[in-house]
Structures are given as C-alpha cells and as structure tokens.
Coordinates of C-alpha atoms and ligand atoms in Angstrom, one line a residue:
X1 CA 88.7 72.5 -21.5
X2 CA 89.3 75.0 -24.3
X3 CA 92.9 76.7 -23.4
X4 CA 90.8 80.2 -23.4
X5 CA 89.3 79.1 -20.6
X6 CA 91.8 77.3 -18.8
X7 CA 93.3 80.6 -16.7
X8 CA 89.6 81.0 -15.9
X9 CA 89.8 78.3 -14.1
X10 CA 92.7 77.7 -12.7
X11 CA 91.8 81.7 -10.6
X12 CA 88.8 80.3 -9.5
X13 CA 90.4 77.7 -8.2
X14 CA 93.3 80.2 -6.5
X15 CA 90.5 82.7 -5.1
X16 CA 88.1 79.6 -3.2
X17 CA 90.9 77.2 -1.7
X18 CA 89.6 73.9 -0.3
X19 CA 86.2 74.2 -2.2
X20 CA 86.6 70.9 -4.1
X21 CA 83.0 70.5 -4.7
X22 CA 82.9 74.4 -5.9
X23 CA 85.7 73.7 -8.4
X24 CA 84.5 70.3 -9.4
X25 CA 80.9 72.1 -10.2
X26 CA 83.0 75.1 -12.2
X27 CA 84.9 72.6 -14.4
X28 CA 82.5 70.8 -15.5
X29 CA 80.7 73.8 -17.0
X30 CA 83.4 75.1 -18.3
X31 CA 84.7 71.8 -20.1
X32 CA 81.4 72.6 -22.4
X33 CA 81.7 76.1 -23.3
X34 CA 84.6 76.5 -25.6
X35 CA 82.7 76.2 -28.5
X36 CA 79.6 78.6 -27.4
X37 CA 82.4 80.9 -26.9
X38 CA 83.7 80.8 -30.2
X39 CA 80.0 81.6 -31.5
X40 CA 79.6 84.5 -29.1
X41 CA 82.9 85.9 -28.7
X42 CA 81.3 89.0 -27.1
X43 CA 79.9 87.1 -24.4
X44 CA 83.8 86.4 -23.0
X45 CA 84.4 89.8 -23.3
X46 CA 81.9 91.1 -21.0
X47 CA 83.9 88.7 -18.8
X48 CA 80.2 86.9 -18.1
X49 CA 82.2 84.0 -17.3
X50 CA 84.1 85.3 -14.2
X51 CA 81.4 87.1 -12.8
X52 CA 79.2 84.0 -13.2
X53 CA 82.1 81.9 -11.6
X54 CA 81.6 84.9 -8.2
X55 CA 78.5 84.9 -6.3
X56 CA 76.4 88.2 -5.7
X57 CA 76.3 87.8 -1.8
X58 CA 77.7 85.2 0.4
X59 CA 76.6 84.9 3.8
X60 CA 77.7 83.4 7.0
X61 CA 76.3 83.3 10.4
X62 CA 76.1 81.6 13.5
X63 CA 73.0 79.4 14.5
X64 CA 73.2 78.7 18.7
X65 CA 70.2 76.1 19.5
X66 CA 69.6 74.1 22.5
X67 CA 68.8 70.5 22.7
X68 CA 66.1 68.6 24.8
X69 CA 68.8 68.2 27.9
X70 CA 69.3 71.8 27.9
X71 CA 72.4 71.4 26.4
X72 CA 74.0 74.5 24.1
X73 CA 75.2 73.7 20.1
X74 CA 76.7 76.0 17.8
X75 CA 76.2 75.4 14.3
X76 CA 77.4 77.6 10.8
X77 CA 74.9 78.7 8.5
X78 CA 74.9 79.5 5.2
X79 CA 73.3 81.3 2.1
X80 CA 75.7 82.3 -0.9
X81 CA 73.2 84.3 -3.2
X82 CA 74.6 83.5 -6.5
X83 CA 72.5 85.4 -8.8
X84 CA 69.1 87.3 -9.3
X85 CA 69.9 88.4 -13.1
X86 CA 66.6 85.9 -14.4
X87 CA 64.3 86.6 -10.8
X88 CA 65.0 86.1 -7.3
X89 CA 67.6 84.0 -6.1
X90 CA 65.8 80.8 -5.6
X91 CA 67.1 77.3 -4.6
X92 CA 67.0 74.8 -1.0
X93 CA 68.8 74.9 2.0
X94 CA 70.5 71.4 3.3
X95 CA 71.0 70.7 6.5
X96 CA 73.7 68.0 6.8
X97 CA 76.9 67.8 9.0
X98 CA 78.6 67.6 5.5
X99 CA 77.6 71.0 4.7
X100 CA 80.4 74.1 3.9
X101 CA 81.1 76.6 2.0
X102 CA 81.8 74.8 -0.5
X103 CA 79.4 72.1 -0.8
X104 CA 77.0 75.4 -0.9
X105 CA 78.5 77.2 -3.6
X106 CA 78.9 74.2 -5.7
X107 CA 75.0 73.8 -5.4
X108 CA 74.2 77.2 -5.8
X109 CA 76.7 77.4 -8.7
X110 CA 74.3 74.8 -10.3
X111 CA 71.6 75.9 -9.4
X112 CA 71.7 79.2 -11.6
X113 CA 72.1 76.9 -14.8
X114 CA 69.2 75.0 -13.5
X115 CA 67.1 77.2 -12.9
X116 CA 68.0 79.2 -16.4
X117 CA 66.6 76.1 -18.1
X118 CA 63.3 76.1 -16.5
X119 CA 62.6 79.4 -18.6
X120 CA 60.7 80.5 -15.0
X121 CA 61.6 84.0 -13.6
X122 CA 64.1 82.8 -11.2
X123 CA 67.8 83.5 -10.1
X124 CA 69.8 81.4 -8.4
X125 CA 71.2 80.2 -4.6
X126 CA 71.9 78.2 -2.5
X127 CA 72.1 77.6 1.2
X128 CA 71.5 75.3 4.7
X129 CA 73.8 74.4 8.0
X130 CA 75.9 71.8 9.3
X131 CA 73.5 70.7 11.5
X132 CA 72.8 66.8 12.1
X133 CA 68.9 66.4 12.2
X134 CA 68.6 62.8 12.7
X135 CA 67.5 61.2 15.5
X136 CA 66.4 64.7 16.8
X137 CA 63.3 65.1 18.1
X138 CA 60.6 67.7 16.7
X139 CA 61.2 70.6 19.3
X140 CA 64.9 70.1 18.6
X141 CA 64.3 70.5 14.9
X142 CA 61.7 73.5 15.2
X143 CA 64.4 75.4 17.9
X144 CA 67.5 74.8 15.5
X145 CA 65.3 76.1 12.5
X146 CA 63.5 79.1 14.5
X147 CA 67.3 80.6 15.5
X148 CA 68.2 79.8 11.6
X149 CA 65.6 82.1 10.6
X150 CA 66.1 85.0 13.3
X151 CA 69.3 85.5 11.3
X152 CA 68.0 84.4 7.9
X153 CA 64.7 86.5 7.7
X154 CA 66.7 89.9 7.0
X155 CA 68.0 88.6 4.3
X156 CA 65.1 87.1 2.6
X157 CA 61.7 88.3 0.7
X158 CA 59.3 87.3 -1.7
X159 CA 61.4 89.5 -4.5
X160 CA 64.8 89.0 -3.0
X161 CA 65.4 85.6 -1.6
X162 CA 63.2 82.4 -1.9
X163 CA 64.5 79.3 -0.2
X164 CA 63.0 75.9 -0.1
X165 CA 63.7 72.5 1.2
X166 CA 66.6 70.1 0.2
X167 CA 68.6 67.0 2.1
X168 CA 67.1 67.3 5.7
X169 CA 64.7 69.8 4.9
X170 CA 61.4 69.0 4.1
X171 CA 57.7 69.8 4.9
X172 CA 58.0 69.6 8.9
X173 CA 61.5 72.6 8.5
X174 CA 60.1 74.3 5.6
X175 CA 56.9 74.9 8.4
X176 CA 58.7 75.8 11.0
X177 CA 61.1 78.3 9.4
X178 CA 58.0 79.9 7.9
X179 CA 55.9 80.5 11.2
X180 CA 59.5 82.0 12.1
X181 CA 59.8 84.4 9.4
X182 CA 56.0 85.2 9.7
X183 CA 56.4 85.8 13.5
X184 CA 59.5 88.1 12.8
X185 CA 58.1 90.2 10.1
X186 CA 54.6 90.3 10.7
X187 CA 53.9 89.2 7.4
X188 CA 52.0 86.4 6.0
X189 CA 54.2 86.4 2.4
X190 CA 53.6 83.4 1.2
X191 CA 55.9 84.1 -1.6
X192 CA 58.8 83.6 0.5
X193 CA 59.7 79.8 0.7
X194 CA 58.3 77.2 -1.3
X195 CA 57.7 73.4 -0.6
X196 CA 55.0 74.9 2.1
X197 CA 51.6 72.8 3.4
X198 CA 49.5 72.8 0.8
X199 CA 46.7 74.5 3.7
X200 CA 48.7 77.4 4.1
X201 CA 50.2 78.0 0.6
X202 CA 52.1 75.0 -0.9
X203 CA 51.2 74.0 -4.5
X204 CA 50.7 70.5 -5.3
X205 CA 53.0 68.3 -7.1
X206 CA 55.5 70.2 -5.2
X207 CA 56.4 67.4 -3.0
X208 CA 56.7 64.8 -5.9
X209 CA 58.1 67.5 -8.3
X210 CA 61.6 66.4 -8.3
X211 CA 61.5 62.7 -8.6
X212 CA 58.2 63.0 -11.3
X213 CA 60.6 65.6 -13.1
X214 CA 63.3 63.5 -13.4
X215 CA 61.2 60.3 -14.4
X216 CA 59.4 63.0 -17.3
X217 CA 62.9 63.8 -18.3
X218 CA 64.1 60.1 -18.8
X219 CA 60.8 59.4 -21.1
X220 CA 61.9 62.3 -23.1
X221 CA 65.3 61.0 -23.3
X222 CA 64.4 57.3 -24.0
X223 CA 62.2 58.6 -26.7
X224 CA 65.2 60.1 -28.8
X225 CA 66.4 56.6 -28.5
X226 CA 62.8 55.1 -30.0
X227 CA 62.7 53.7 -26.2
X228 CA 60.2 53.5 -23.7
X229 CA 60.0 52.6 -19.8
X230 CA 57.2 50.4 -20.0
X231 CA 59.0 46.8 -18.7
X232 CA 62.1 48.3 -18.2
X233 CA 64.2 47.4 -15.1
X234 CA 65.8 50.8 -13.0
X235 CA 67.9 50.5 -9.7
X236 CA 67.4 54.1 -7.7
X237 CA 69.9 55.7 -4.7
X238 CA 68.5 56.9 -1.9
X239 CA 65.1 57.0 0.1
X240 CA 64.6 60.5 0.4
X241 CA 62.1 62.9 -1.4
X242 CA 63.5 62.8 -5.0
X243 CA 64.2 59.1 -4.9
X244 CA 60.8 58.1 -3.6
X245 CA 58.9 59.8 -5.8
X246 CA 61.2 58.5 -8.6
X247 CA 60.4 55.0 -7.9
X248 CA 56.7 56.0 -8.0
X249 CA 56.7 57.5 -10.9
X250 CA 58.5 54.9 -12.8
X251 CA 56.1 52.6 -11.3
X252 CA 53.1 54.8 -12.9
X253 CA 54.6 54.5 -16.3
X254 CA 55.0 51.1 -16.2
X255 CA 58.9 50.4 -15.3
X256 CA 60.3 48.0 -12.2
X257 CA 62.6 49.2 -9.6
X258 CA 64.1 47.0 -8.4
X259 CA 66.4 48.8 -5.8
X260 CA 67.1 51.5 -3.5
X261 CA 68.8 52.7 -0.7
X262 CA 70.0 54.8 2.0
X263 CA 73.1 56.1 4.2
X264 CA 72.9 52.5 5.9
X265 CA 72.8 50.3 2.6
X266 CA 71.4 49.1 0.1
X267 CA 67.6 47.1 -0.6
X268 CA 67.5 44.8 -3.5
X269 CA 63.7 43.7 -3.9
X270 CA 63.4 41.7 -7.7
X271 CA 59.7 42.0 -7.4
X272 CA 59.9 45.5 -7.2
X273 CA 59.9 48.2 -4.5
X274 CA 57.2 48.9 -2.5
X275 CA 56.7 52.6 -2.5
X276 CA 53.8 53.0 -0.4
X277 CA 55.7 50.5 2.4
X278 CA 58.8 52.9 1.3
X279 CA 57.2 55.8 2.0
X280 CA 55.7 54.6 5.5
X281 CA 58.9 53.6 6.7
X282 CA 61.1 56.5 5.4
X283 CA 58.9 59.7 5.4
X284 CA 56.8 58.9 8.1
X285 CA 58.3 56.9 10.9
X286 CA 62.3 58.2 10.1
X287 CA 63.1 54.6 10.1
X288 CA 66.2 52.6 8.2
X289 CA 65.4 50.7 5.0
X290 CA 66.8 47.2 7.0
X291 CA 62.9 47.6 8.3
X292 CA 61.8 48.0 4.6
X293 CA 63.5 44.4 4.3
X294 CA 62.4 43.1 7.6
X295 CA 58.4 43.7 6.3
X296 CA 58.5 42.7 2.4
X297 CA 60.1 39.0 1.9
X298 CA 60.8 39.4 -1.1
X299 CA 63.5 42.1 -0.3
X300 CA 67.4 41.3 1.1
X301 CA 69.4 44.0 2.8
X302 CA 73.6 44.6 2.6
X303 CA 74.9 47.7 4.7
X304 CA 78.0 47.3 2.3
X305 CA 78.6 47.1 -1.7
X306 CA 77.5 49.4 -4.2
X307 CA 74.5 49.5 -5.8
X308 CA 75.1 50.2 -9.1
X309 CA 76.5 46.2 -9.2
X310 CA 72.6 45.3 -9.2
X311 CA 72.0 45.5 -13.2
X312 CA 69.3 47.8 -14.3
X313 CA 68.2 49.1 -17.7
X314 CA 67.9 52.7 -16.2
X315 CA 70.4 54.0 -13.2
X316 CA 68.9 57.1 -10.9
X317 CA 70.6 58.6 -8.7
X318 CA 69.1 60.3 -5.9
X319 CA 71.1 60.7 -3.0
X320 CA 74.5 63.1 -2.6
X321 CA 77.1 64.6 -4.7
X322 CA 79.4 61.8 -5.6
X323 CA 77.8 59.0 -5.0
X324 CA 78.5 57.3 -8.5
X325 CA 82.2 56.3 -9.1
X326 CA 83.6 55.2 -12.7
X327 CA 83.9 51.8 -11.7
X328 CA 80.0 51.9 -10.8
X329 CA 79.8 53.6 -14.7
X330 CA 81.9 50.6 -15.7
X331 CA 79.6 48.2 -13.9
X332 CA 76.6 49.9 -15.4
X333 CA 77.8 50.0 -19.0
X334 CA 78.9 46.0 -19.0
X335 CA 75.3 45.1 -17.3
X336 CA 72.9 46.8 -20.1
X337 CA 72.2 50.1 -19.2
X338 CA 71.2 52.6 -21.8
X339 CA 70.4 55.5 -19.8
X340 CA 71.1 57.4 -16.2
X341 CA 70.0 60.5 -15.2
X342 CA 71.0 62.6 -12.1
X343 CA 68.2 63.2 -9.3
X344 CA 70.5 64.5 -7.0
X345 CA 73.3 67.3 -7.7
X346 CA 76.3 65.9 -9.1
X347 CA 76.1 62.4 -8.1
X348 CA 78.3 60.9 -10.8
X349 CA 82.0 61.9 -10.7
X350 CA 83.5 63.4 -13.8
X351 CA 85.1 60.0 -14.4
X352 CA 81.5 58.5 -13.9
X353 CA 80.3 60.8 -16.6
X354 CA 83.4 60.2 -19.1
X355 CA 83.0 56.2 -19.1
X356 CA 78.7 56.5 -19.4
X357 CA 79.5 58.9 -22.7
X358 CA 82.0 56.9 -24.2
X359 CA 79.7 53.6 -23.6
X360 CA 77.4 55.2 -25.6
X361 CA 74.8 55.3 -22.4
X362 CA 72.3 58.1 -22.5
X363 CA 73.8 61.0 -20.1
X364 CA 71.4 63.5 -17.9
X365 CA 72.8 65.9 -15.7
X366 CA 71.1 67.1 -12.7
X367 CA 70.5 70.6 -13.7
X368 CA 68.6 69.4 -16.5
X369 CA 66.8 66.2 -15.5
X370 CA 66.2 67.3 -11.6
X371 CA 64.6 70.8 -12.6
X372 CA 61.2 69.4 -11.6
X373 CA 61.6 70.9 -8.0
X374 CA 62.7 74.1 -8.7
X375 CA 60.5 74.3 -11.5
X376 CA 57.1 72.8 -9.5
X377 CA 58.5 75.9 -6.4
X378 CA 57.9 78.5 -9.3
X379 CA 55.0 77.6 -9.9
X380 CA 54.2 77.6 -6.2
X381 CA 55.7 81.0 -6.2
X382 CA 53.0 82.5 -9.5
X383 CA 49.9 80.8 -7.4
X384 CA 51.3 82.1 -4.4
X385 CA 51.2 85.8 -6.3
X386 CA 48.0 85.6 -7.6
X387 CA 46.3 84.2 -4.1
X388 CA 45.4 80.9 -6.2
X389 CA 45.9 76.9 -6.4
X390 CA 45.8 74.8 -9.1
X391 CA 44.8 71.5 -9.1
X392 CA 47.1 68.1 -9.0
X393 CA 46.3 67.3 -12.5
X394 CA 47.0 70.9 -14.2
X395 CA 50.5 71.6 -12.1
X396 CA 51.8 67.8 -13.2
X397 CA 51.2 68.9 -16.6
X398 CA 52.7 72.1 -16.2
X399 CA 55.8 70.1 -14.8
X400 CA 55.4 67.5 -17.7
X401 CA 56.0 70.6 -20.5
X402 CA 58.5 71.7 -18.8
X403 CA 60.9 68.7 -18.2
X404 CA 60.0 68.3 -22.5
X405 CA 61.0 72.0 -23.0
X406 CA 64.2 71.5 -20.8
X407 CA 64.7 68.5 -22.7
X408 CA 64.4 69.7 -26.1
X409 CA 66.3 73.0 -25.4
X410 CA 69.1 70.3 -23.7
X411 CA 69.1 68.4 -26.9
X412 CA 68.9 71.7 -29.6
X413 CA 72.2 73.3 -27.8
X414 CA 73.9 70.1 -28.0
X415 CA 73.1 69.6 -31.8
X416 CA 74.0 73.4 -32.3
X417 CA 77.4 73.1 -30.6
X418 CA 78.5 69.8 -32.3
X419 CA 78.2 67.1 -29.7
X420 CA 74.5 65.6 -30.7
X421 CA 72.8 63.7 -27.7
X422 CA 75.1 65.4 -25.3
X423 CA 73.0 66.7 -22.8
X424 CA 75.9 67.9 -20.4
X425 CA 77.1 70.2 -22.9
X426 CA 73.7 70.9 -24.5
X427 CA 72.7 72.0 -20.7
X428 CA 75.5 73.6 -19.9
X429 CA 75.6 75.8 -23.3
X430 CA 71.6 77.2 -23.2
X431 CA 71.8 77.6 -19.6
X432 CA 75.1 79.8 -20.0
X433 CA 73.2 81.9 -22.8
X434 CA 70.5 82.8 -21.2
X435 CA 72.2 83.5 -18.1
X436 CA 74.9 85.5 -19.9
X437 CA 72.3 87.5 -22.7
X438 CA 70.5 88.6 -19.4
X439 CA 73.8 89.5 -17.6
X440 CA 75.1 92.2 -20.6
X441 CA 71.6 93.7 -20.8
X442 CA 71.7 94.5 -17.5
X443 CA 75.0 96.6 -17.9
X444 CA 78.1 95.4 -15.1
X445 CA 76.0 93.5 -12.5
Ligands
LIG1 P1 66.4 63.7 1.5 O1 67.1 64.2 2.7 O2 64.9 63.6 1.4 O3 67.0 62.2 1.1 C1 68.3 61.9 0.9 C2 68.4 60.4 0.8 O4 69.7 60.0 0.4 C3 68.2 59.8 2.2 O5 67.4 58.6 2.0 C4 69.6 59.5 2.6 O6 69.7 58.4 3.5 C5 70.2 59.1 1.3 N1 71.6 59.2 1.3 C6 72.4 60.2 1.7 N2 73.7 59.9 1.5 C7 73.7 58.7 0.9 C8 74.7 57.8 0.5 N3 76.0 58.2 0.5 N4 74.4 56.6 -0.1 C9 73.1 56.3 -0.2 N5 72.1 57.0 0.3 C10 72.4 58.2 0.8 O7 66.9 64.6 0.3 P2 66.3 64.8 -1.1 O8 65.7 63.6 -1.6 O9 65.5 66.1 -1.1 O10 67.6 65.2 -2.0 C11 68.4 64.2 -2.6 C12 69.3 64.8 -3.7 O11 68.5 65.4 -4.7 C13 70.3 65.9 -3.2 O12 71.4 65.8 -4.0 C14 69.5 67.2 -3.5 O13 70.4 68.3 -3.6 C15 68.9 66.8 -4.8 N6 67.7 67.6 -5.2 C16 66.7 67.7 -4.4 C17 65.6 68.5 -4.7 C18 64.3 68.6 -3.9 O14 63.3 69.1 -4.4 N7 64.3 68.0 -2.7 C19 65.6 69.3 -6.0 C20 66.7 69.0 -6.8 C21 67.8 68.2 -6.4 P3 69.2 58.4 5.1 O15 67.7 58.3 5.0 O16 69.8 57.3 5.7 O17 69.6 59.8 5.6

C-alpha cells in the first residue's frame, strides 16, 4: 500500500474495531490506488478516500419472529447505506447466522465499486440479518421477512433504497418482503426491490444474471489470452443462485464442469454436472448435494477436503467470502489453471490473490466479474420505470455488453496505471474515479 495511504488505513481500522471482513474489503482497495492518486492528486485532497471508507447511513434494528411452535426469536438486522452519489443505494440483503456489521459493510463497501463499473445509475448498500433460514418452513420464512420489512420499509423507496436478494434470499423472500412493503405503504412501486416474479414485475435474466455475468466476463478475459471455453474443464463452489447458473452457462458455451459444492461438501462428477438434476435438488426441493450424488452414478461425494485439489482449467467461486485459501491458489496454479474469477464477494483471501498473480493465472475480482446481478436488477429497475419487459433474448444481451464494457474498462485502468492484465487494480482504479469525480461535483456529501 502506498505510505500516503497507509494512515488511511490504519483509522479505518481504529474507528470499526472487530470488522475483519470491513478492513480486509478496505485494504484491498487501497493496495491499488497509490498510483491513481498520484495522477489525480486533487482527488486525495477532497479527502474522497475517507469519506468513501464511511458509509452515508447505517442502520440497526431488531427483527422479533415467531416460529411454527409458537416459540419467540430475536434476530439483528441490518442496512448500512453506503452511498447514493451515482443513484440509489442498491445492493442484496443476506440472511445468514454469519451475518454482522461487518460482514455487511464489507459487502456494501464493495458494492459501491461494483456497481460504479456497471455505468447504471446506481449507488451502493448493503444489508440482511442473522437469521438461520434452513430447514425453516415457508410461514417461518414469510413471518421473519414480514417483521424485517415493518422496520425496513421506512427506510426504503424506489429513489432512495432498492434492496434485492443475496445468500438466503431469493425469489420466495424477495416475494414476501414485497407484499410486506406493498401492504405497509399502500403502494404498488415496483421500483423498490429487484429480483421480483417476473408476473408481478421481475425482469428476466435476473435470476441467471450473476452466474451468466460471471461466465460473460471469463470469455472476455480468456479472449485477452487468445483462449476460449469451448473443451475447457472448470471446477465451481457452491450450489446456490450464482453457482448454478455458472455451471449452466459454461455448459452453453461449450465448457465441462466438472465439480461443485455446498456447506456439506463437495460433488466431483468427471462427466460433467447435471444442472437441470442440480437445480431440482438445490432450488427446488432445498435438498444436500450427497442426493445429487445418490441420483447420477457418475458422481462421488466427500463432506471433507477442498475442492480446488480437483484440477480444472477455470476455478469459480461461488459461495462465501473466504472460501479460497493460498494453498488452494497453490493447488490451482501447479494443476493447469489459467484463469479464476470471483462469483461470490471476496472469496479468495489476499494470499489467494497474491500466489494466482504471481503464477501468472488470469485474476477477476468479484466487483468486476459478478456485476451481472446488480447490473441485470438495473435493468429490472428502467423496465420497472417505464411499466415495460423486455424479452429473455434482448436483457442477456444487454448483460452480455455490459460484462465486455466492465471488462474493457477493467483492463484500460489497469494498462493506464501500469499493472497490464491486472484486473484487481484495473477495477479498483475506474471504479474509484467514477465514484470520486461524482463525489467532488456534488460539493462535501
Ligand atoms: P445462495 O444462498 O443461493 O447460495 C450459496 C451457496 O453457497 C449454497 O449452495 C451454500 O450451500 C454454499 N455455501 C455456503 N458456504 C459454503 C462453504 N463454506 N463452502 C461451500 N459452499 C458453501 O447465494 P448466492 O448464490 O446468491 O450467493 C453466493 C455468493 O455470490 C455470495 O458471496 C454473494 O454475495 C455473491 N453474489 C450474489 C449475487 C446474486 O445475484 N445472488 C450477486 C453478486 C454476488 P448450502 O446450500 O449448503 O447452504
């Protein structure tokens, strides 16, 4: 990190104790900006950096629920509005017993760079509870998300706040915190979360926007290599949303995946996953992926072991924040792999990141190469304001140009600052810019 920056840092650090993932987020950002600063001196003297490094709002807030034996829970909730200088603060909420402050400021940190790359009108935030939602049942779910929202709602609006779904929020919550807010207010605005039905305002793609974005991006980045992903092998974490629709888009452009996996373990299937058994299993009935292995005989199951030791052209990870350790980088380097690409938000450590760029393997970061979602829920949020939907064909093509303009702005900041084909600074520096440029027109905000 250049030593301007390093007292930066180290207050950030001092003013948000215990927010490992928060600081984690912030260094990694700042590691790239030492030489954007030297261009733009003006930029650190506006002090854009520490105001950036300080969210707009952060809210806190009790959610009481009851469960199906009548028993009472108390659970926090969060959303830490980061900021609204490009649109809206816009980004999911996670519901996960792993949720804190910190976990949500780290994402909603990231999630104002993100979004700054998409080029769509949209701030950024970040927000979700510490509530466990497996193996609840659907009235569970819809009580804990109906008292989320009776504190939530004030602090949304189709211009203010615009949530949408993330780990352990999907189409079922993303309904029933809408039919909450609607019932509050008294107000059909469909502008207000995204990731909705598609009969009652969701756009298409939506659903698939993450994992297709990320699978766009890798083309793009396998292309700057003279590479393609037709034949290539790819290994993917997780079996949620992103990861899913990952493996089928991989699939659709001619790659094999041969592995997956969830909080249980890991599925190693050398013929290739079976996304539509996949998605039956995971989306559908909830299950664990050892019943993905129990139906496909060509699949094995392990609960332990990582599975970055299965060897793989292309590594995606899709699951949570640290999920990819430098001795999984190691791993991946020695068994061929020439390119990895974060679905999920932060997923590979900083160590992870260090040993992939000094192997030479192609780098994405999630705020570039998972934009796709965020992205897709912009373009939910335009149809939305103009009372229109766009078909399936025309919104993946709108997602398509985007991941390339995300890419190529990726790959033009990184060339401008020095560090050619490094996407983590090359994100880091455009998304800062624009970010920053908006901030000092907008006088001390
Ligand atoms: P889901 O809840 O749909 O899926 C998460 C998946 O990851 C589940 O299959 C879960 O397993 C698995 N998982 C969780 N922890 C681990 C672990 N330690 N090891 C292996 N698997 C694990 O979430 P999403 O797919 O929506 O999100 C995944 C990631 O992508 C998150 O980091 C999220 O922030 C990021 N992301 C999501 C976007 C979206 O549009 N949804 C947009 C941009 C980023 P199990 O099934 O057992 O719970």
């Amino acid at each position: 990190m250049d030593e301007k920056l390093e007292p930066i840092f180290a207050e950030v650090v001092r003013r948000n104790p215990g927010e490992s993932e928060f600081h984690q987020a912030v260094e990694e950002v700042l590691g790239s900006l030492g030489p954007v600063l030297a261009k733009h001196p003006e930029l650190a003297r506006h002090k854009t950096i520490e105001r950036m490094c300080e969210p707009e709002r952060q809210i806190l807030f009790r959610v009481p629920w009851q469960d199906d034996r009548g028993e009472v829970h108390i659970q926090r909730g969060f959303r830490v509005e980061f900021s609204s200088v490009l649109g809206p603060y816009k980004g999911g909420l996670r519901f996960h017993p792993s949720v804190g402050l910190g976990v949500v400021k780290f994402l909603g940190f990231e999630q104002v760079f993100k979004n700054a790359l998409t080029r769509m009108p949209i701030g950024g935030g970040k927000g979700g509870a510490d509530f466990d939602p497996k193996g609840r049942s659907d009235d569970e779910i819809m009580r804990f998300c109906q008292s989320f929202m009776t504190e939530l709602y004030r602090h949304l609006g189709e211009h203010t706040d615009v949530p949408a779904g993330d780990i352990g929020v999907g189409g079922r919550e993303i309904g029933y915190l809408f039919g909450h807010y609607k019932r509050i207010t008294n107000r059909f605005e469909s502008g207000v979360l995204t990731g909705k039905g598609t009969d009652w305002g969701g756009a298409l793609v939506r659903t698939e926007a993450t994992g297709y974005g990320l699978v766009f991006f890798v083309v793009e980045m396998l292309r700057a290599r003279g590479r393609t992903l037709d034949g290539a092998t790819c290994v993917v974490s997780g079996a949620g949303n992103v990861a899913i629709h990952a493996i089928e888009k991989v699939q659709q452009l001619g790659g094999r995946v041969v592995a997956c996996s969830d909080s249980q373990g890991v599925v190693h299937d050398p013929e290739g996953i079976d996304v539509a058994l996949l998605k039956q299993i995971k989306a559908v009935e909830r299950r664990r992926l050892t019943d993905y292995a129990e139906r496909r005989p060509s699949a094995r199951h392990r609960s332990g072991g990582s599975i970055w030791e299965i060897p793989c052209e292309i590594a995606l990870p899709c699951a949570a924040q640290n999920e990819l350790h430098g001795r999984d980088a190691t791993a991946l380097a020695r068994s061929g792999c020439i390119a990895v690409a974060e679905g999920a938000n932060m997923p590979a450590t900083p160590e992870a990141v260090r040993v992939l760029q000094e192997a030479g393997v192609a780098f994405g970061p999630g705020k570039a190469a998972n934009a796709g979602g965020v992205a897709t829920s912009a373009l939910e949020m335009q149809q939305n304001a103009s009372r229109d939907s766009w078909s399936f064909e025309h919104t993946e093509q709108r997602l398509e140009e985007i991941m390339r303009g995300i890419h190529e702005t990726c790959a033009a900041a990184a060339e401008e600052y020095g560090a050619p084909g490094d996407y983590v600074l090359g994100a880091n520096a455009a998304g800062f810019l624009r970010v920053a440029r908006a901030m000092i027109a907008q006088g001390l905000v």
